[in-house]
Short mmCIF file of C-alpha atoms in Angstrom, two decimals:
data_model
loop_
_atom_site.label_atom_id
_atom_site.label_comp_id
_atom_site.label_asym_id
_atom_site.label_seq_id
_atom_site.Cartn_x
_atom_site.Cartn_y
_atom_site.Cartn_z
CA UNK Y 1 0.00 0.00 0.00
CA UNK Y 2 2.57 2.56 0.81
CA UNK Y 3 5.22 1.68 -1.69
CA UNK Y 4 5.30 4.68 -3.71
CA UNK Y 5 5.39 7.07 -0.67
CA UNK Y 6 8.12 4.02 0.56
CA UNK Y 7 9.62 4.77 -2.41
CA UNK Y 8 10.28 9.06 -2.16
CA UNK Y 9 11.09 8.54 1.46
CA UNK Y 10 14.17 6.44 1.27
CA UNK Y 11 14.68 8.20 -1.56
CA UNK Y 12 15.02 11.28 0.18
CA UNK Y 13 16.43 10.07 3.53
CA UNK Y 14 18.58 8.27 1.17
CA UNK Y 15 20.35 11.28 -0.22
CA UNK Y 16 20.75 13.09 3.32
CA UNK Y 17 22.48 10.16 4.67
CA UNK Y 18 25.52 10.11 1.96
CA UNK Y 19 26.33 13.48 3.01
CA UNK Y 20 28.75 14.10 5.89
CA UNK Y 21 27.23 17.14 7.02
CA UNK Y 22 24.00 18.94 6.96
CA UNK Y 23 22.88 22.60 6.37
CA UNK Y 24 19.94 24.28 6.77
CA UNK Y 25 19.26 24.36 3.09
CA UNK Y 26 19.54 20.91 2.35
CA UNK Y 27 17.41 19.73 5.26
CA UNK Y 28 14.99 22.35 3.94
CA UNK Y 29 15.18 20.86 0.29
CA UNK Y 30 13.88 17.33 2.16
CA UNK Y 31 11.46 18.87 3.90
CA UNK Y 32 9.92 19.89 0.42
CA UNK Y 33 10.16 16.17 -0.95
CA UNK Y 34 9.03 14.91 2.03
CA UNK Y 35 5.74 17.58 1.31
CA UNK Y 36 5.45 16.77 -1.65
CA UNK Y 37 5.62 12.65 -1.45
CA UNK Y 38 3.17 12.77 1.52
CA UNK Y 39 0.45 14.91 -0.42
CA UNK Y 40 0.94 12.90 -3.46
CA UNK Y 41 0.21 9.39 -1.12
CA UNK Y 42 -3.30 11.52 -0.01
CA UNK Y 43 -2.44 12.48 3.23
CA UNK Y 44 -4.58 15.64 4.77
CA UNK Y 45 -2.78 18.42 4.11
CA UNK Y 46 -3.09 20.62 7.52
CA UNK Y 47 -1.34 16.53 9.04
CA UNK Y 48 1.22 17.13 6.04
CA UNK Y 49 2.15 21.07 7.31
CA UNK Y 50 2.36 20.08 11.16
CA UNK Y 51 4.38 16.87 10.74
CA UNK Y 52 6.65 18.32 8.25
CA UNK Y 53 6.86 21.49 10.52
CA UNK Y 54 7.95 18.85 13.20
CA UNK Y 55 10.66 17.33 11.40
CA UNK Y 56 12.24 20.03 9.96
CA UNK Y 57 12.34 21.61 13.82
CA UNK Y 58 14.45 19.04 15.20
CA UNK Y 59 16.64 18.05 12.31
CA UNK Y 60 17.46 22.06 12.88
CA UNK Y 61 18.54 21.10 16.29
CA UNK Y 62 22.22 21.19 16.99
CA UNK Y 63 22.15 17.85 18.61
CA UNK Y 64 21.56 16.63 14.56
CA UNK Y 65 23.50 19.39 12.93
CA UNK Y 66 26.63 18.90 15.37
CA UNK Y 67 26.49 15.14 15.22
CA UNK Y 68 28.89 12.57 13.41
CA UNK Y 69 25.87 10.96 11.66
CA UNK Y 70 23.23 13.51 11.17
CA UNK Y 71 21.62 11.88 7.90
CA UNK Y 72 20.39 8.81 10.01
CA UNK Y 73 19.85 10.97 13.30
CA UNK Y 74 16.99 12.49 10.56
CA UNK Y 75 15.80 9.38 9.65
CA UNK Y 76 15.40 8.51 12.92
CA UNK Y 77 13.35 11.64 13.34
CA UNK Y 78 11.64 10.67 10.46
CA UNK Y 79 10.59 7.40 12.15
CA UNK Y 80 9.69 9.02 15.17
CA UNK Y 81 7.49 11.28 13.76
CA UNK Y 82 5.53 9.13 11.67
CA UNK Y 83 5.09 6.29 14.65
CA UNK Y 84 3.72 9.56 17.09
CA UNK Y 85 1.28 10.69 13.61
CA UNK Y 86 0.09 6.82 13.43
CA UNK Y 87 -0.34 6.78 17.46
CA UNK Y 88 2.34 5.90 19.69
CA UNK Y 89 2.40 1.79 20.71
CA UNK Y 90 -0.84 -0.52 20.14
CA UNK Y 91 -4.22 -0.29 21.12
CA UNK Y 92 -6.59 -3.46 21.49
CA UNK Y 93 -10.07 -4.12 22.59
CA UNK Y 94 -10.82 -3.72 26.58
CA UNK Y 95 -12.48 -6.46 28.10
CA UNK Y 96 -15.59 -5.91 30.02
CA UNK Y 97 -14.14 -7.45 34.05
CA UNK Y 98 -17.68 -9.10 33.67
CA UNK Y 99 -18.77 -11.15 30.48
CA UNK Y 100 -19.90 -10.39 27.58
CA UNK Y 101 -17.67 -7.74 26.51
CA UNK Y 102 -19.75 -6.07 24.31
CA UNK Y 103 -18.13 -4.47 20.36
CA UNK Y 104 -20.30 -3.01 17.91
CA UNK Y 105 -18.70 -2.60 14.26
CA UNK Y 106 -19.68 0.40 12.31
CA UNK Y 107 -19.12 1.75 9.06
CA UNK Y 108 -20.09 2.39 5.42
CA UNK Y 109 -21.47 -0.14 2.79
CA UNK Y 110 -18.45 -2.07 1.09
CA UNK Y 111 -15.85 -1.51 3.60
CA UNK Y 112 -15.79 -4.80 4.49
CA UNK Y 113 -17.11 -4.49 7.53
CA UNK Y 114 -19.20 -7.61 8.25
CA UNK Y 115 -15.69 -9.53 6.88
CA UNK Y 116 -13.83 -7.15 9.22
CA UNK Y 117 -16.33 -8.69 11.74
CA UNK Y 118 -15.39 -12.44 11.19
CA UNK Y 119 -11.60 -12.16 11.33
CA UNK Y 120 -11.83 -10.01 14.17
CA UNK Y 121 -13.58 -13.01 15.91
CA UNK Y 122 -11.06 -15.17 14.63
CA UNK Y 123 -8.39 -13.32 16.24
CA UNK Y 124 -10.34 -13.19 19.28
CA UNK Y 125 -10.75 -17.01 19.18
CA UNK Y 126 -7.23 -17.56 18.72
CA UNK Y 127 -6.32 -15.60 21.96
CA UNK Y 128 -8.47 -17.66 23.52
CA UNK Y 129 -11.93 -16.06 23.53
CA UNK Y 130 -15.38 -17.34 23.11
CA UNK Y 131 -16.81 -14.63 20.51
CA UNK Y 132 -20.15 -14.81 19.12
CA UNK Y 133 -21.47 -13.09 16.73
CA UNK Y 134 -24.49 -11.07 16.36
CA UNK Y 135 -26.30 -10.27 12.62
CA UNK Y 136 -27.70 -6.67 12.98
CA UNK Y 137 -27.38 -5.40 9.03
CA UNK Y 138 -30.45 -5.78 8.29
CA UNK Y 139 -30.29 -3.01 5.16
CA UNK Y 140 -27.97 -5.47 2.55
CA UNK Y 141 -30.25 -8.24 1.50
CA UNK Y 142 -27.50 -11.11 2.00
CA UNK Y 143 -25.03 -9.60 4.98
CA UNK Y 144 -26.77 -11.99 7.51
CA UNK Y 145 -26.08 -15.09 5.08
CA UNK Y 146 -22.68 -14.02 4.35
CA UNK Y 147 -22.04 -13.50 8.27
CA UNK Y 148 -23.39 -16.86 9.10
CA UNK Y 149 -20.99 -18.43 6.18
CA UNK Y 150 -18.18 -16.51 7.78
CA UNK Y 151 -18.88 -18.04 11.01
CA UNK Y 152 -19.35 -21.45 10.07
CA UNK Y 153 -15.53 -21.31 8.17
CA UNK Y 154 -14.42 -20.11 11.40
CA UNK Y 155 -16.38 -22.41 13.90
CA UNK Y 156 -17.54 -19.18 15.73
CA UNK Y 157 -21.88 -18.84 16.15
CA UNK Y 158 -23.91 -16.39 14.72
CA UNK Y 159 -27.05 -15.17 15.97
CA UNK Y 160 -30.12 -14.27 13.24
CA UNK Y 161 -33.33 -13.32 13.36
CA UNK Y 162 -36.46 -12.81 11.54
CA UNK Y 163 -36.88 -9.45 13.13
CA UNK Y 164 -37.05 -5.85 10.75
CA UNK Y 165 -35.95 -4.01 14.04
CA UNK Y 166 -32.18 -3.95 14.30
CA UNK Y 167 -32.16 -2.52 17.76
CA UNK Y 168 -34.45 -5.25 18.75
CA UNK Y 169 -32.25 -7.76 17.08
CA UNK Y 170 -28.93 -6.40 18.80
CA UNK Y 171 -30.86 -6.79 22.16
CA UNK Y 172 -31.93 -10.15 21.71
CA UNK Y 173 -28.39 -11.64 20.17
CA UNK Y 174 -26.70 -9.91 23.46
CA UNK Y 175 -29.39 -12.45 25.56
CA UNK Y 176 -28.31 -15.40 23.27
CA UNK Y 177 -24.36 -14.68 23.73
CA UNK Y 178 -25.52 -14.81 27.54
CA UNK Y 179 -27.07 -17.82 27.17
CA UNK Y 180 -24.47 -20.24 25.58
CA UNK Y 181 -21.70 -18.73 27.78
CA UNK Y 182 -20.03 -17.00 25.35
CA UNK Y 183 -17.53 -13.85 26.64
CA UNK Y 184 -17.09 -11.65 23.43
CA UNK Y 185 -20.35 -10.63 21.93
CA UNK Y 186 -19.33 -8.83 18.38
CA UNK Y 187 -21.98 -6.80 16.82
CA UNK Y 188 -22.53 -6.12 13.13
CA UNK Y 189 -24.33 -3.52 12.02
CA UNK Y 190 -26.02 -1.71 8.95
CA UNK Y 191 -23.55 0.57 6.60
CA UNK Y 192 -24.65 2.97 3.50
CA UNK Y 193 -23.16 3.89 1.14
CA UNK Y 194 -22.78 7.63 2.52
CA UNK Y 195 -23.01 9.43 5.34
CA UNK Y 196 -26.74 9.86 6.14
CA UNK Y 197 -29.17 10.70 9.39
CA UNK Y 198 -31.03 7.08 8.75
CA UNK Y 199 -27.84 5.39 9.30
CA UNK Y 200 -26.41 8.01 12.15
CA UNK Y 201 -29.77 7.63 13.93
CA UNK Y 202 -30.08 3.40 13.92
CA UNK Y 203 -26.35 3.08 15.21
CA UNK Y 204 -27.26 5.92 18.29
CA UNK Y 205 -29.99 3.32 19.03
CA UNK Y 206 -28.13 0.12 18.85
CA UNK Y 207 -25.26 2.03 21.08
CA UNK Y 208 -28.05 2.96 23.77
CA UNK Y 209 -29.56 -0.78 23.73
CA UNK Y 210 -26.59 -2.53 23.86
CA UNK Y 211 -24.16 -0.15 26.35
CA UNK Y 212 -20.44 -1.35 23.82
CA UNK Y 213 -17.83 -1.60 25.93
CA UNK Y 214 -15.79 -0.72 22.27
CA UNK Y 215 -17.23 0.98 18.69
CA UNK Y 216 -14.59 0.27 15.79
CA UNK Y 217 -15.22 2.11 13.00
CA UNK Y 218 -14.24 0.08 9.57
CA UNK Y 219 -12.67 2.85 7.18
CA UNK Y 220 -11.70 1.23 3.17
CA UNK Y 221 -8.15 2.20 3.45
CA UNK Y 222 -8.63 2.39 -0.50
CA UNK Y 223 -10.75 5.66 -0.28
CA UNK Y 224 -7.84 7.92 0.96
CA UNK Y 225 -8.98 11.28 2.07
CA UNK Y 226 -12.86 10.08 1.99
CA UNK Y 227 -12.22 7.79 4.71
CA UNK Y 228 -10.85 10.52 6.99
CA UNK Y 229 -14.25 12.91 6.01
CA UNK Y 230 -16.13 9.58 6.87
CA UNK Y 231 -14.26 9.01 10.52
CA UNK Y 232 -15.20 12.69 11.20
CA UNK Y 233 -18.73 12.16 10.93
CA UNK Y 234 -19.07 8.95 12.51
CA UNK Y 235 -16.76 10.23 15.83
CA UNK Y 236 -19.46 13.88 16.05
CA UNK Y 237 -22.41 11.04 16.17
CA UNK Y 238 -21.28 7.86 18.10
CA UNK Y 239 -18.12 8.50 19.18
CA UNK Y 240 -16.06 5.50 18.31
CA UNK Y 241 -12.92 3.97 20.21
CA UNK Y 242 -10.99 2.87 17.50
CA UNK Y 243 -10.44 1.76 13.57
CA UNK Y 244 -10.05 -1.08 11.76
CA UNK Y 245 -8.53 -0.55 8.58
CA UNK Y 246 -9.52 -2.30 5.43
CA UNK Y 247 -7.84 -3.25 2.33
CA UNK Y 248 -4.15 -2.15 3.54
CA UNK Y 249 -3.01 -4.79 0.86
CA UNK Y 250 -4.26 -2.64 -1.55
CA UNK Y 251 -3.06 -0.15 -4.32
CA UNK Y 252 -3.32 2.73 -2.18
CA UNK Y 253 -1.42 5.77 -1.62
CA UNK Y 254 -1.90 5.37 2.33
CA UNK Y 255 -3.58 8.61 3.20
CA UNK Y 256 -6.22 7.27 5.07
CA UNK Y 257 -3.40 5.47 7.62
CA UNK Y 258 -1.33 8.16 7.92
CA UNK Y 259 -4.21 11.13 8.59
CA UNK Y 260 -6.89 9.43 10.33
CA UNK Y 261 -5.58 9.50 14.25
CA UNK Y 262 -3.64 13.19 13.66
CA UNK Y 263 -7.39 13.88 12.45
CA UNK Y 264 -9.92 12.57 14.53
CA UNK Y 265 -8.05 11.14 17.87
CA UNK Y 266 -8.88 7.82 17.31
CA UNK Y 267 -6.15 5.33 17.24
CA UNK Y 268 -5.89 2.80 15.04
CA UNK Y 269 -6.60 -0.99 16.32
CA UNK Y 270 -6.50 -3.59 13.72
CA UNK Y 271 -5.10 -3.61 9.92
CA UNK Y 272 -6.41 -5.98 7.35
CA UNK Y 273 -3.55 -7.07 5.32
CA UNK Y 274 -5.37 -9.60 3.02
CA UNK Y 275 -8.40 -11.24 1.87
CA UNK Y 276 -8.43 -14.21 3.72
CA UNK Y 277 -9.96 -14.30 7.39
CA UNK Y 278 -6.71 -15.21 9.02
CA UNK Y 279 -5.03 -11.91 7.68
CA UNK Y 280 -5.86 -9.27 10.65
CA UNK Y 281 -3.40 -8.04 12.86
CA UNK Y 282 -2.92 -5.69 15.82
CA UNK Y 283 -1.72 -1.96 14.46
CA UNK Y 284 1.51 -1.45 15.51
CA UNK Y 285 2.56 2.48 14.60
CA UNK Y 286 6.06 2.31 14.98
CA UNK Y 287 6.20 -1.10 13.09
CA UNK Y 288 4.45 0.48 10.23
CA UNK Y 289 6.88 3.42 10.02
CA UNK Y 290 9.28 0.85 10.08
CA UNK Y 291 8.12 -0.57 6.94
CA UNK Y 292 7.48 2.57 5.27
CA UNK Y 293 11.09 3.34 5.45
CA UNK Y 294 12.29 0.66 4.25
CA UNK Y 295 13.75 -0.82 7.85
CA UNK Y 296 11.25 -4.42 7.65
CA UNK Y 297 9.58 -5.78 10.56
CA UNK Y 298 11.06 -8.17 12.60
CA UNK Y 299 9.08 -8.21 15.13
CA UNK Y 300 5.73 -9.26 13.19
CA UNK Y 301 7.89 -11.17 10.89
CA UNK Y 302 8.87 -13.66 14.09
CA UNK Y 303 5.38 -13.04 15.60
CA UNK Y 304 3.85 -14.61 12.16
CA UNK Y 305 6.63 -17.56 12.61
CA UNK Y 306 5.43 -18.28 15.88
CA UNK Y 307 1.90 -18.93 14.98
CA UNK Y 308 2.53 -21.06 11.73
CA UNK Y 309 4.85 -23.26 13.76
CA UNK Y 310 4.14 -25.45 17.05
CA UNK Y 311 6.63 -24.93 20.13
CA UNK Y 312 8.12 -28.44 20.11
CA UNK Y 313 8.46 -28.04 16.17
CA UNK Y 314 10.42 -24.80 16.32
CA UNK Y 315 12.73 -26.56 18.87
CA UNK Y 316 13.24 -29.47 16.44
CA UNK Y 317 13.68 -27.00 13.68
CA UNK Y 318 16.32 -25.28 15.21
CA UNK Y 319 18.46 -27.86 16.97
CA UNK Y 320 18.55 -29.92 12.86
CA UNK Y 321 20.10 -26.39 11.99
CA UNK Y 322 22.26 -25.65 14.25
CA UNK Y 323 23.87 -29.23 13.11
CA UNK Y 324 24.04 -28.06 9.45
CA UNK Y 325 21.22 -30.57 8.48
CA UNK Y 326 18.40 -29.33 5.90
CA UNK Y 327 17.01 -32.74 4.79
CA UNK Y 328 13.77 -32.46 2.04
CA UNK Y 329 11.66 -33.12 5.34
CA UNK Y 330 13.19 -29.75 6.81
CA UNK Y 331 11.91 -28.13 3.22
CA UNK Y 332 8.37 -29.48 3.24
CA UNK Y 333 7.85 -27.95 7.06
CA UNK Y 334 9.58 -24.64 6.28
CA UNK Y 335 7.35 -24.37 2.93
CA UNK Y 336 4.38 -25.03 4.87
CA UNK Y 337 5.75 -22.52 7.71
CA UNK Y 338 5.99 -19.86 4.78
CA UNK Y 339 2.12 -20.71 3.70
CA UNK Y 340 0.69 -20.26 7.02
CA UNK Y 341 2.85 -16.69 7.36
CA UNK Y 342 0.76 -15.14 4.53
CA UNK Y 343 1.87 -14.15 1.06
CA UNK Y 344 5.49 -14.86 0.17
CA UNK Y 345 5.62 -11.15 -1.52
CA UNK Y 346 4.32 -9.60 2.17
CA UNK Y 347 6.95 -11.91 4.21
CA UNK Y 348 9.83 -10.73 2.26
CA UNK Y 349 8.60 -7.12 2.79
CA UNK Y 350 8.90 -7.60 6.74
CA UNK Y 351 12.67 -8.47 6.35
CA UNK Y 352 15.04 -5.71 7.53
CA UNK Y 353 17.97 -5.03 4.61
CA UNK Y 354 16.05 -6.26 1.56
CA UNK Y 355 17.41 -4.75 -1.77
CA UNK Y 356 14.21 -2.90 -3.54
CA UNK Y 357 15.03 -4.88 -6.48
CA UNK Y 358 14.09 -7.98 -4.72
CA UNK Y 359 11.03 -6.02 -2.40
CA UNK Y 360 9.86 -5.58 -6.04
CA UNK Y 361 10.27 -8.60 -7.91
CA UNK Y 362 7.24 -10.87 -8.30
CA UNK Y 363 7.38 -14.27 -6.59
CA UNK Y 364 6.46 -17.07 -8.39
CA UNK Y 365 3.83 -19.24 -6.01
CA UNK Y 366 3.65 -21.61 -9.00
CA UNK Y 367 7.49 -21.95 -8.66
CA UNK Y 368 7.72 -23.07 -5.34
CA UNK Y 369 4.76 -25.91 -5.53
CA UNK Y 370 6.26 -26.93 -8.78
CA UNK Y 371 9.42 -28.01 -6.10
CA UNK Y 372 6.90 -28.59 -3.77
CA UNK Y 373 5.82 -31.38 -6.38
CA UNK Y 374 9.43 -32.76 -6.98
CA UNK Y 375 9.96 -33.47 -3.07
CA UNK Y 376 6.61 -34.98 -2.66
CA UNK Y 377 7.47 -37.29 -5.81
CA UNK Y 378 10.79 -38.71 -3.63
CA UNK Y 379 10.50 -41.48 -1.46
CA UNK Y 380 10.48 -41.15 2.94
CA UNK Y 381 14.41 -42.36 2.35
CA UNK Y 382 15.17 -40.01 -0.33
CA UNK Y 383 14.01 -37.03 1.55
CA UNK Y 384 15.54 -37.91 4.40
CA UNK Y 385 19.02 -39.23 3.30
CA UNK Y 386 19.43 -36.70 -0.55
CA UNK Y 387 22.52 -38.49 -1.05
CA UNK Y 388 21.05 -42.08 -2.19
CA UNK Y 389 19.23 -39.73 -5.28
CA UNK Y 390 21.57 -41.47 -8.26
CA UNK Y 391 20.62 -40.72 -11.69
CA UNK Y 392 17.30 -43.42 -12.21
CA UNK Y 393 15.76 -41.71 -9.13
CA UNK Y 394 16.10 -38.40 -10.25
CA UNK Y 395 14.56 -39.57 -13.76
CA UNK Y 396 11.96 -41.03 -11.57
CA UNK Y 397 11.02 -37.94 -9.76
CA UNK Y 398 11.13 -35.70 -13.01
CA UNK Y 399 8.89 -37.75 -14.25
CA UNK Y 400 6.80 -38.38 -11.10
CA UNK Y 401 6.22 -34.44 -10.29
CA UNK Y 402 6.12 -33.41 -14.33
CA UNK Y 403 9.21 -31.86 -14.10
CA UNK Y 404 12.84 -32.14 -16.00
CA UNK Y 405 15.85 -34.11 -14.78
CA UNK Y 406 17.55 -30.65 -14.89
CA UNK Y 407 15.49 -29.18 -12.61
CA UNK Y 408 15.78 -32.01 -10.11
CA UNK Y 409 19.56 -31.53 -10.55
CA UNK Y 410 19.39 -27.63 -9.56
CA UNK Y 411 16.77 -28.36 -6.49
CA UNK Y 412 19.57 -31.49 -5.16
CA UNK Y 413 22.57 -28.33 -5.34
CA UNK Y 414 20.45 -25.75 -4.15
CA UNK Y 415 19.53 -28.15 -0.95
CA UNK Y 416 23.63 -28.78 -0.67
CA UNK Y 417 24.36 -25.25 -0.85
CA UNK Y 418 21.47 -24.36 1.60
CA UNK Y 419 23.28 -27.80 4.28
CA UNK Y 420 26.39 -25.71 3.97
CA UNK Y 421 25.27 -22.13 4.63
CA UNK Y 422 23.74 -23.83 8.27
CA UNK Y 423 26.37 -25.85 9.14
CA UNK Y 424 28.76 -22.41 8.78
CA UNK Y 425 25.59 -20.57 11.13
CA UNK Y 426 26.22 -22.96 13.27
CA UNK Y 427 29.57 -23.11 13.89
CA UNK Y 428 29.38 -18.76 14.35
CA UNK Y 429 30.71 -18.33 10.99
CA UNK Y 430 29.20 -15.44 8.30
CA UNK Y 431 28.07 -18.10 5.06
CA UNK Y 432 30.03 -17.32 2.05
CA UNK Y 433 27.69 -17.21 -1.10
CA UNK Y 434 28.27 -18.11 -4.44
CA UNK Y 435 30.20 -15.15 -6.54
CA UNK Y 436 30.74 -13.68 -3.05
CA UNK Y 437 34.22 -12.89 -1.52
CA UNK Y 438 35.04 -14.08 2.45
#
């Protein structure tokens, strides 16, 4: 989403670090690029003025001017500033002391706010939670059957009813959360697709029949400035705690991410990074302004690595490595790790260092089950033990996964080269690559 604004600001930053010294002018000929990139990714422009007006006040400082490195002491200023513009740490729902904790989504018609609703209960589930959920659009003809498929893929129960009054369906799903025991009662209710006193008026009544103990507002990262206008309204009406932003996966400029806390107060909560309900994630600010200068994310990156993998696998894992082994078994768990981690293009963007050549490059998912298929064609032995894979096995498993004896040839080196790199790791020294000097 941000990789054009990504883009100027290394760019930028880029240029002020190769110099050895900084001058007033120069730091005020980034300021202007920095302007200009953050108006042309949609940000409000009275959030542009003060932030830039920020910046450019302590890179003046003499603690920056004065300093060995003052090109990174700005980027680090940089960072700073856009982690305090996103809001400072990470912000996630309350719970009630005393069950149900009550959340009621809001929002406008296609933000993807009843799907916004089901991975939110997913995430809740997978902290441990018993969410239910409650079907209170009662405005788009098939949100209460898309709500109830969303629940069934995620094993989490929906509550419908036959009712036309929403308030009086919100009441009644609250009882029924009650009821089965359940401690997170998520509430889904009725978007437009503006701004009007109908929808304004129905959401004041659902907020005074069901007392939420949180109101996220789902803002379409993909509407930019729009989605700001749209937060304004909804905080003068119902006063909302915090936002879950939609779409971040998309081709967006990021104005909407960058404007809406400077603009309304709100912080941000949750980020949806991709279409499938697994692919929500606590907001971390400075994480984000991480990413958006080019610095990765370790922190989510490990987080995601966590999850895919069980405890006593990890262990496993990493006690085969630190031996040097990488056996075709090793491959098949690390390729499902990847899977589970999301995207392959969005993992690579999380790592610290990466070249924008290869941030940029498109990554061929067909590529990697096409290997996928040549492992799977080997035998328990041959995965195991590569080295018993003589020329009528690798015919064999060309022919078994659809592939050439050539490529079986390059995925058997590539595995050797890949046993070599861990068995230097693990005896503390720095791998030497191919074409690479010590």
């Amino acid at each position: 989403m941000f990789d054009s604004l990504s883009d100027r600001l290394q760019g930028v930053l880029g240029d002020l670090g190769k110099k050895g010294r900084l001058d007033e002018e120069s730091i005020s000929k980034a300021m202007r690029e920095i302007r200009l990139a953050l108006l042309e990714a949609d940000v409000n422009f009275k959030v542009v003025k003060d932030f830039v007006a920020h910046v450019k006040e302590r890179a003046l400082g003499q603690d920056v001017l004065k300093s060995i490195t003052p090109g990174q002491q700005v980027v680090k200023i940089v960072h700073d500033e856009l982690t305090t513009l996103m809001g400072p740490g990470s912000a996630a729902i309350a719970l009630a002391p005393r069950a149900p904790t009550v959340v009621l989504m809001a929002g406008l018609q296609g933000s993807g706010k009843t799907t916004a609703t089901a991975k939110l209960a997913l995430l809740l589930r997978k902290e441990g939670r018993k969410p239910f959920l409650v079907a209170a659009d009662l405005q788009r003809p098939a949100a209460i059957d898309q709500l109830e498929q969303l629940g069934r893929q995620i094993d989490v129960p929906v509550y419908r009813s036959d009712s036309k009054d929403p308030v009086a369906v919100a009441k009644a799903g609250l009882e029924e959360c009650v009821r089965q025991g359940r401690d997170v009662a998520i509430v889904d209710t009725a978007g437009r697709l503006h701004v009007d006193e109908a929808l304004m008026d129905e959401l004041v009544r659902i907020r005074g029949a069901t007392k939420p103990h949180t109101i996220l507002l789902v803002l379409d990262a993909m509407t930019g400035q729009e989605a700001v206008t749209v937060a304004e309204a909804f905080q003068e009406r119902v006063a909302f705690d915090g936002v879950i932003l939609t779409k971040l996966d998309g081709d967006a400029r990021g104005g909407a991410a960058l404007s809406v806390r400077a603009v309304t107060g709100k912080p941000i909560m949750y980020v949806s990074t991709g279409e499938k309900l697994n692919e929500l994630e606590l907001f971390h600010a400075d994480r984000m302004a991480s990413r958006i200068l080019g610095m990765g994310d370790v922190l989510s990156l490990v987080e995601r690595a966590e999850q895919a993998v069980a405890e006593d696998e990890q262990k496993e894992m990493e006690a085969r490595l630190r031996q040097g082994q990488f056996s075709f078994d090793d491959f098949l768990r690390t390729t499902k790790m990847m899977r589970k981690m999301g995207p392959l293009k969005n993992v690579i963007a999380m790592m610290p260092g990466i070249g924008k050549e290869l941030k940029d490059a498109e990554v061929d998912e067909k590529q990697l089950a096409r290997v996928e298929a040549m492992v799977l064609s080997m035998t328990p032995q041959e995965r195991r033990l590569p080295h018993v894979i003589d020329g009528k096995r690798r015919l064999r498993i060309a022919n078994g996964s659809g592939t050439t004896v050539q490529e079986v040839n390059r995925l058997l080196e590539a595995r050797k080269q890949m046993e070599k790199m861990m068995k230097q790791l693990g005896k503390g020294k720095m791998p030497v690559f191919p074409g690479m000097g010590r």
